[in-house]
Amino acid sequence: MAGGKRANRQSRQTRSEQHLPKASRPRGLRLRYSWAQVGVDAAVLLVLLGLGMLGFQDTFAGDWHYLLAGFGGIVLGLGIALASAYYRWGIWITTGVFVLVYLVFGFLLATPAESAAGFLPSLDSLLVLITAPVTAWKDILTVAAPVGVNGGMLVAPYLSGLLTAVVAGLLAWRVRMPYWTVIPVLVMTAVGILFGTKDAPMALVRGMILIMATVAWLAWRRHRMRVRGTEASAETTTVGSPETARKMLFRRLGLGAAVLVVAGLLTAAASPLLLQGQDRKVLRDVVDPPIKLFDYPSPLMKFRQYVKDQHEEVLFTVDGLPEGQRVRLAALDAYDGMVYNVNPRAGGNFSPVGDASRLSDTAETTIPNRAHGTLDITIEEYNGVWLPGGGKLNGAVLGGPRADQLSRSLYYNDANETALSTIPLQSGDKYTADVIFPVQVDGKELEGHNFGEVVMPELTGVPQIVPEKVAELTGNEDQPFEIASGLASTLHESGAFSNGREGEVTSLSGHYSGRITQLLDAEQWIGDDEQYAVAMALMSRSLDVPARVVMGFYPENYPADGGPIQIKGKDVHAWVEVNFENVGWVPLDPTPDKDNVPTPPQQEPKSTPKPQVLQPPPPPQEQADLPPDTAPEPQDAEQEERSWWDQWGALVMIGVYSVIPLIILMIPLLIIAALKARRRKRRRAAETPSGQVSGGWSEVLSLATDLGAEPQRSGTRREHAYELAGTFPSVASGTTLLARRADQAVFGPGEPTEAQVADYWSRVDENISGIRGSVSGWKRFRAKYSPRSLVLEARARYRQRRQLNRQRRAADRAARAEQRAAERGGGQGAVRTVDQQVNRNRN
């Protein structure tokens, strides 16, 4: 038994050895293909998997470390697959080599920050490599892009490239069916999309290249298998000659290239229309980072604390602040009748910072109308979770004794340009912030600009006096900038300033609805930045103006030499930002100047006290019913259930967008299927019964042609049946019977009856089912959507029409020649013509 198996194995090797060129045959014959073919496969897989790897581009902000990790993993994976195919490793050896390569090369490619000297093994790098395959996927979604290279972030591209390359290589070089290789390629593409960002680099171009390259490569691999099969068993081929095979190859290549070009052009044209106004959906939009803004109070609640308790205390020192610019704490866009705060629903937009030195894409470091600068900030008496900054943070280099601890607790919201640390800042903390300062534009430049289309959270608990007062102040003004600037200037010029400090007119703190009502309903407006900024923001939002309150610091006087500035409690301010189309958020100051103090009330004359008289006690009064608190409880807002679409809509849209190119590629196949159905219907409904029978036989020939057979054009039905019997022996008898009955129906006396035609088509369907059952499922699928029979029949009809046209033209020329001869010969010619006709009739 063992000897027989060994002989069979040697026989299979001997037959396979004939398929490869001698010069390129690997030693020991352990590969199915030549080294040149293996090299082509490896190069194509490197390109296809690399296109998917580029989906991480914005996640890592183009950092070369991720390219080295990702493409290094792909190259290593292809090497493992090639070695496994060459040496015929089993699954356990291949898995062991995979794990070993992952660990050995992971120190250099995936954990350069944790490895000693950037590539030598260390305990930290080993722990990262062991745990990151489980934790890196969640971390990369919950950390704001760019995620950086620390903490195992590079394991995601490294492991995904390594694993998909191993699977793709094994499927390409150890499995006969070439189409399974597409699965790991699509997986790598999906990983790049799902774990990327909304701003995918060259998404349409990459998608078109991926589809075209994949289809072309699979067609080439399929042709390579057909050539090997032809060389191995020439007797089973259905191709008549090498010249015919070449024609078939060029025909398939031309048709495939045309389909790819048309599909690519349709995809490029349809994608902008289908996706117009739609944001790209990725997993990081669905996954909620672990932060709850309810745990962190609004910085505006401590406004009076800075003014009264820390008036002369140095909160922090900032170096590099240009004149006229401000240090921001937070942009507040939500109001509940009690507090103006960062939108609690924006917790998902506060993402953990992976690499604090690169918080924004490098392509956005230059924005029109916004200056770029660097701020060196040293914390002294400031104690809060909101990180002082100058605007949009491109990055922050943390220093001080708690730099590592702060880097792990930092969150950033790019839309609000607000940074948050889950552990409060304290004296000794310092950092260097790379910032883009807010828009600085002149009012004339904003004339003609509409308000920006920004999604703002719904406000609750807004005092009733706000819409009444804003209608009174704005009147019939309809220009966007005039509305916003008019509100700011009215409050600034008509109001009076008071912090409520000792020696100043009484001014209550807070910005709850009652305090705002008291401000706007008074004959003289009295308050500070806290009340005026909130009042303007509420009035603006009542007009559907995109406005938000910003709290921060700026000094009363900037140093002439531009040196360090000590920010004290008295330097706290609040202002309003309004969003304008194509401009962005523009700051406006509604707070009156500090020297615009309220007019003191006139002193009334002293009254002469009268002797006290004992008064009867007042009657008891019923306790007034207090209105329910309008502010929603944090727990209630947190526990509001999201709809099904809010939870899964993003994933559904990702799936829809992903299948658009596939749908476009399916259009030619659907057209081919429709043409074949129309052809069958036309054959079945031919004018004569004999034509219907002939159409049934043509249906059999068409299926055989689509399956690769090529019957001779000039052959008879019985000759065709003989050829098909050799190609499909399982239905040989049925095919011969159908050919004989078709000849009888066409050439025999009379026409077949309807019952005979129905019986013939029933046998045709049985024969077709038998032919399809004798081949593989993939061949059946290819035959169903193959245009080969349609093309050959169209060519045959074209040749027939051309031959008929030639005969018709020849007959017309002969008739004209006889007519000219008759005109020249006169009567004799006519007599001769009659005599010739008589002789022809006699013969």
mmCIF file of N, CA and C in Angstrom, residues 321-395:
data_model
loop_
_atom_site.group_PDB
_atom_site.id
_atom_site.type_symbol
_atom_site.label_atom_id
_atom_site.label_comp_id
_atom_site.label_asym_id
_atom_site.label_seq_id
_atom_site.Cartn_x
_atom_site.Cartn_y
_atom_site.Cartn_z
ATOM 1 N N LEU A 321 2.714 84.578 23.186
ATOM 2 C CA LEU A 321 1.359 85.000 22.841
ATOM 3 C C LEU A 321 1.424 86.326 22.086
ATOM 4 N N PRO A 322 1.040 86.342 20.808
ATOM 5 C CA PRO A 322 1.085 87.604 20.059
ATOM 6 C C PRO A 322 0.086 88.615 20.604
ATOM 7 N N GLU A 323 0.345 89.865 20.336
ATOM 8 C CA GLU A 323 -0.545 90.925 20.795
ATOM 9 C C GLU A 323 -1.914 90.771 20.126
ATOM 10 N N GLY A 324 -2.944 90.868 20.938
ATOM 11 C CA GLY A 324 -4.305 90.747 20.444
ATOM 12 C C GLY A 324 -4.853 89.333 20.475
ATOM 13 N N GLN A 325 -3.994 88.320 20.670
ATOM 14 C CA GLN A 325 -4.465 86.941 20.729
ATOM 15 C C GLN A 325 -4.819 86.561 22.172
ATOM 16 N N ARG A 326 -5.516 85.446 22.326
ATOM 17 C CA ARG A 326 -6.052 85.064 23.622
ATOM 18 C C ARG A 326 -5.717 83.608 23.927
ATOM 19 N N VAL A 327 -5.725 83.309 25.204
ATOM 20 C CA VAL A 327 -5.560 81.925 25.659
ATOM 21 C C VAL A 327 -6.941 81.370 25.960
ATOM 22 N N ARG A 328 -7.312 80.306 25.266
ATOM 23 C CA ARG A 328 -8.644 79.723 25.405
ATOM 24 C C ARG A 328 -8.616 78.572 26.399
ATOM 25 N N LEU A 329 -9.720 78.450 27.135
ATOM 26 C CA LEU A 329 -9.927 77.267 27.976
ATOM 27 C C LEU A 329 -10.869 76.283 27.301
ATOM 28 N N ALA A 330 -12.054 76.742 26.904
ATOM 29 C CA ALA A 330 -13.036 75.837 26.318
ATOM 30 C C ALA A 330 -14.050 76.638 25.521
ATOM 31 N N ALA A 331 -14.596 76.001 24.491
ATOM 32 C CA ALA A 331 -15.710 76.542 23.713
ATOM 33 C C ALA A 331 -16.977 75.836 24.172
ATOM 34 N N LEU A 332 -17.953 76.607 24.639
ATOM 35 C CA LEU A 332 -19.171 76.072 25.260
ATOM 36 C C LEU A 332 -20.346 76.284 24.316
ATOM 37 N N ASP A 333 -21.092 75.223 24.033
ATOM 38 C CA ASP A 333 -22.152 75.315 23.035
ATOM 39 C C ASP A 333 -23.490 74.757 23.499
ATOM 40 N N ALA A 334 -23.627 74.365 24.766
ATOM 41 C CA ALA A 334 -24.870 73.771 25.262
ATOM 42 C C ALA A 334 -25.347 74.533 26.496
ATOM 43 N N TYR A 335 -26.661 74.736 26.582
ATOM 44 C CA TYR A 335 -27.246 75.466 27.711
ATOM 45 C C TYR A 335 -28.490 74.727 28.167
ATOM 46 N N ASP A 336 -28.644 74.585 29.502
ATOM 47 C CA ASP A 336 -29.779 73.848 30.047
ATOM 48 C C ASP A 336 -30.607 74.679 31.019
ATOM 49 N N GLY A 337 -30.454 76.005 30.980
ATOM 50 C CA GLY A 337 -31.172 76.866 31.907
ATOM 51 C C GLY A 337 -30.408 77.149 33.178
ATOM 52 N N MET A 338 -29.356 76.394 33.439
ATOM 53 C CA MET A 338 -28.533 76.595 34.626
ATOM 54 C C MET A 338 -27.080 76.919 34.274
ATOM 55 N N VAL A 339 -26.514 76.152 33.347
ATOM 56 C CA VAL A 339 -25.087 76.260 33.054
ATOM 57 C C VAL A 339 -24.884 76.215 31.550
ATOM 58 N N TYR A 340 -23.963 77.046 31.071
ATOM 59 C CA TYR A 340 -23.473 76.952 29.697
ATOM 60 C C TYR A 340 -22.248 76.040 29.737
ATOM 61 N N ASN A 341 -22.294 74.941 28.957
ATOM 62 C CA ASN A 341 -21.256 73.922 29.090
ATOM 63 C C ASN A 341 -20.912 73.373 27.711
ATOM 64 N N VAL A 342 -19.874 72.554 27.688
ATOM 65 C CA VAL A 342 -19.581 71.787 26.487
ATOM 66 C C VAL A 342 -20.695 70.766 26.297
ATOM 67 N N ASN A 343 -21.148 70.625 25.074
ATOM 68 C CA ASN A 343 -22.260 69.733 24.788
ATOM 69 C C ASN A 343 -21.992 68.341 25.378
ATOM 70 N N PRO A 344 -22.825 67.861 26.315
ATOM 71 C CA PRO A 344 -22.597 66.518 26.879
ATOM 72 C C PRO A 344 -22.605 65.425 25.835
ATOM 73 N N ARG A 345 -23.346 65.651 24.754
ATOM 74 C CA ARG A 345 -23.378 64.666 23.681
ATOM 75 C C ARG A 345 -22.087 64.674 22.875
ATOM 76 N N ALA A 346 -21.228 65.658 23.096
ATOM 77 C CA ALA A 346 -19.952 65.722 22.376
ATOM 78 C C ALA A 346 -18.883 64.892 23.049
ATOM 79 N N GLY A 347 -19.260 64.097 24.053
ATOM 80 C CA GLY A 347 -18.267 63.252 24.703
ATOM 81 C C GLY A 347 -17.586 62.321 23.733
ATOM 82 N N GLY A 348 -18.341 61.887 22.699
ATOM 83 C CA GLY A 348 -17.732 61.018 21.698
ATOM 84 C C GLY A 348 -16.744 61.730 20.825
ATOM 85 N N ASN A 349 -16.812 63.079 20.801
ATOM 86 C CA ASN A 349 -15.861 63.840 20.002
ATOM 87 C C ASN A 349 -14.598 64.182 20.777
ATOM 88 N N PHE A 350 -14.603 63.955 22.086
ATOM 89 C CA PHE A 350 -13.392 64.103 22.876
ATOM 90 C C PHE A 350 -12.668 62.754 22.846
ATOM 91 N N SER A 351 -11.641 62.667 22.031
ATOM 92 C CA SER A 351 -10.938 61.407 21.842
ATOM 93 C C SER A 351 -9.624 61.421 22.603
ATOM 94 N N PRO A 352 -9.240 60.298 23.188
ATOM 95 C CA PRO A 352 -7.941 60.231 23.855
ATOM 96 C C PRO A 352 -6.821 60.549 22.873
ATOM 97 N N VAL A 353 -5.846 61.250 23.354
ATOM 98 C CA VAL A 353 -4.728 61.670 22.514
ATOM 99 C C VAL A 353 -3.672 60.583 22.537
ATOM 100 N N GLY A 354 -3.331 60.084 21.349
ATOM 101 C CA GLY A 354 -2.278 59.081 21.273
ATOM 102 C C GLY A 354 -0.907 59.715 21.270
ATOM 103 N N ASP A 355 -0.681 60.637 20.354
ATOM 104 C CA ASP A 355 0.588 61.347 20.240
ATOM 105 C C ASP A 355 0.289 62.821 20.450
ATOM 106 N N ALA A 356 0.587 63.330 21.647
ATOM 107 C CA ALA A 356 0.238 64.717 21.966
ATOM 108 C C ALA A 356 0.969 65.708 21.085
ATOM 109 N N SER A 357 2.104 65.322 20.538
ATOM 110 C CA SER A 357 2.861 66.249 19.694
ATOM 111 C C SER A 357 2.233 66.428 18.329
ATOM 112 N N ARG A 358 1.251 65.569 17.970
ATOM 113 C CA ARG A 358 0.615 65.672 16.661
ATOM 114 C C ARG A 358 -0.880 65.434 16.837
ATOM 115 N N LEU A 359 -1.588 66.517 17.165
ATOM 116 C CA LEU A 359 -3.019 66.400 17.399
ATOM 117 C C LEU A 359 -3.834 66.611 16.143
ATOM 118 N N SER A 360 -3.279 67.286 15.129
ATOM 119 C CA SER A 360 -4.000 67.577 13.898
ATOM 120 C C SER A 360 -3.136 67.165 12.728
ATOM 121 N N ASP A 361 -3.811 66.969 11.580
ATOM 122 C CA ASP A 361 -3.099 66.591 10.373
ATOM 123 C C ASP A 361 -2.153 67.715 9.981
ATOM 124 N N THR A 362 -0.953 67.352 9.544
ATOM 125 C CA THR A 362 0.037 68.353 9.163
ATOM 126 C C THR A 362 -0.423 69.190 7.990
ATOM 127 N N ALA A 363 -1.364 68.678 7.193
ATOM 128 C CA ALA A 363 -1.859 69.439 6.053
ATOM 129 C C ALA A 363 -2.705 70.619 6.491
ATOM 130 N N GLU A 364 -3.131 70.663 7.771
ATOM 131 C CA GLU A 364 -4.011 71.735 8.238
ATOM 132 C C GLU A 364 -3.276 72.759 9.095
ATOM 133 N N THR A 365 -1.947 72.734 9.083
ATOM 134 C CA THR A 365 -1.211 73.672 9.909
ATOM 135 C C THR A 365 -1.281 75.089 9.360
ATOM 136 N N THR A 366 -1.745 75.258 8.145
ATOM 137 C CA THR A 366 -1.904 76.583 7.565
ATOM 138 C C THR A 366 -3.347 76.748 7.147
ATOM 139 N N ILE A 367 -4.039 77.722 7.767
ATOM 140 C CA ILE A 367 -5.442 77.983 7.480
ATOM 141 C C ILE A 367 -5.574 79.461 7.163
ATOM 142 N N PRO A 368 -6.306 79.813 6.088
ATOM 143 C CA PRO A 368 -6.456 81.222 5.740
ATOM 144 C C PRO A 368 -7.006 82.035 6.907
ATOM 145 N N ASN A 369 -6.477 83.251 7.047
ATOM 146 C CA ASN A 369 -6.904 84.215 8.071
ATOM 147 C C ASN A 369 -6.568 83.784 9.490
ATOM 148 N N ARG A 370 -5.803 82.708 9.662
ATOM 149 C CA ARG A 370 -5.461 82.243 11.000
ATOM 150 C C ARG A 370 -3.955 82.151 11.120
ATOM 151 N N ALA A 371 -3.423 82.809 12.149
ATOM 152 C CA ALA A 371 -1.976 82.845 12.359
ATOM 153 C C ALA A 371 -1.523 81.602 13.116
ATOM 154 N N HIS A 372 -0.316 81.196 12.833
ATOM 155 C CA HIS A 372 0.271 80.022 13.464
ATOM 156 C C HIS A 372 1.308 80.485 14.490
ATOM 157 N N GLY A 373 1.367 79.804 15.626
ATOM 158 C CA GLY A 373 2.319 80.207 16.657
ATOM 159 C C GLY A 373 2.595 79.073 17.637
ATOM 160 N N THR A 374 3.544 79.334 18.534
ATOM 161 C CA THR A 374 3.947 78.374 19.556
ATOM 162 C C THR A 374 3.856 79.042 20.917
ATOM 163 N N LEU A 375 3.179 78.410 21.866
ATOM 164 C CA LEU A 375 3.015 78.949 23.211
ATOM 165 C C LEU A 375 3.704 78.037 24.208
ATOM 166 N N ASP A 376 4.548 78.624 25.042
ATOM 167 C CA ASP A 376 5.173 77.905 26.155
ATOM 168 C C ASP A 376 4.405 78.265 27.425
ATOM 169 N N ILE A 377 3.711 77.296 28.000
ATOM 170 C CA ILE A 377 2.827 77.543 29.133
ATOM 171 C C ILE A 377 3.340 76.775 30.343
ATOM 172 N N THR A 378 3.476 77.486 31.460
ATOM 173 C CA THR A 378 3.897 76.896 32.731
ATOM 174 C C THR A 378 2.797 77.136 33.762
ATOM 175 N N ILE A 379 2.258 76.059 34.314
ATOM 176 C CA ILE A 379 1.146 76.163 35.263
ATOM 177 C C ILE A 379 1.694 76.550 36.644
ATOM 178 N N GLU A 380 0.962 77.503 37.298
ATOM 179 C CA GLU A 380 1.322 77.899 38.671
ATOM 180 C C GLU A 380 0.122 77.669 39.596
ATOM 181 N N GLU A 381 -0.774 78.611 39.743
ATOM 182 C CA GLU A 381 -1.905 78.448 40.653
ATOM 183 C C GLU A 381 -3.170 77.957 39.960
ATOM 184 N N TYR A 382 -3.120 77.780 38.662
ATOM 185 C CA TYR A 382 -4.296 77.259 37.944
ATOM 186 C C TYR A 382 -4.502 75.795 38.305
ATOM 187 N N ASN A 383 -5.738 75.437 38.595
ATOM 188 C CA ASN A 383 -6.069 74.074 38.975
ATOM 189 C C ASN A 383 -7.392 73.710 38.313
ATOM 190 N N GLY A 384 -7.317 73.050 37.171
ATOM 191 C CA GLY A 384 -8.524 72.677 36.439
ATOM 192 C C GLY A 384 -8.208 71.614 35.407
ATOM 193 N N VAL A 385 -9.275 71.043 34.851
ATOM 194 C CA VAL A 385 -9.092 69.976 33.869
ATOM 195 C C VAL A 385 -9.027 70.513 32.445
ATOM 196 N N TRP A 386 -9.443 71.762 32.232
ATOM 197 C CA TRP A 386 -9.447 72.328 30.893
ATOM 198 C C TRP A 386 -8.070 72.905 30.595
ATOM 199 N N LEU A 387 -7.485 72.475 29.462
ATOM 200 C CA LEU A 387 -6.105 72.809 29.132
ATOM 201 C C LEU A 387 -6.042 74.169 28.446
ATOM 202 N N PRO A 388 -5.341 75.159 29.033
ATOM 203 C CA PRO A 388 -5.203 76.454 28.360
ATOM 204 C C PRO A 388 -4.449 76.305 27.036
ATOM 205 N N GLY A 389 -4.995 76.900 25.989
ATOM 206 C CA GLY A 389 -4.381 76.877 24.667
ATOM 207 C C GLY A 389 -4.744 78.133 23.911
ATOM 208 N N GLY A 390 -4.242 78.235 22.686
ATOM 209 C CA GLY A 390 -4.451 79.465 21.929
ATOM 210 C C GLY A 390 -5.426 79.336 20.793
ATOM 211 N N GLY A 391 -6.013 78.171 20.578
ATOM 212 C CA GLY A 391 -6.906 77.967 19.449
ATOM 213 C C GLY A 391 -6.855 76.509 19.040
ATOM 214 N N LYS A 392 -6.735 76.279 17.747
ATOM 215 C CA LYS A 392 -6.654 74.907 17.236
ATOM 216 C C LYS A 392 -5.278 74.342 17.570
ATOM 217 N N LEU A 393 -5.248 73.242 18.305
ATOM 218 C CA LEU A 393 -3.989 72.632 18.718
ATOM 219 C C LEU A 393 -3.489 71.675 17.642
ATOM 220 N N ASN A 394 -2.312 71.978 17.099
ATOM 221 C CA ASN A 394 -1.653 71.028 16.207
ATOM 222 C C ASN A 394 -0.876 69.985 16.997
ATOM 223 N N GLY A 395 -0.450 70.360 18.189
ATOM 224 C CA GLY A 395 0.314 69.428 19.006
ATOM 225 C C GLY A 395 0.728 70.098 20.299
#
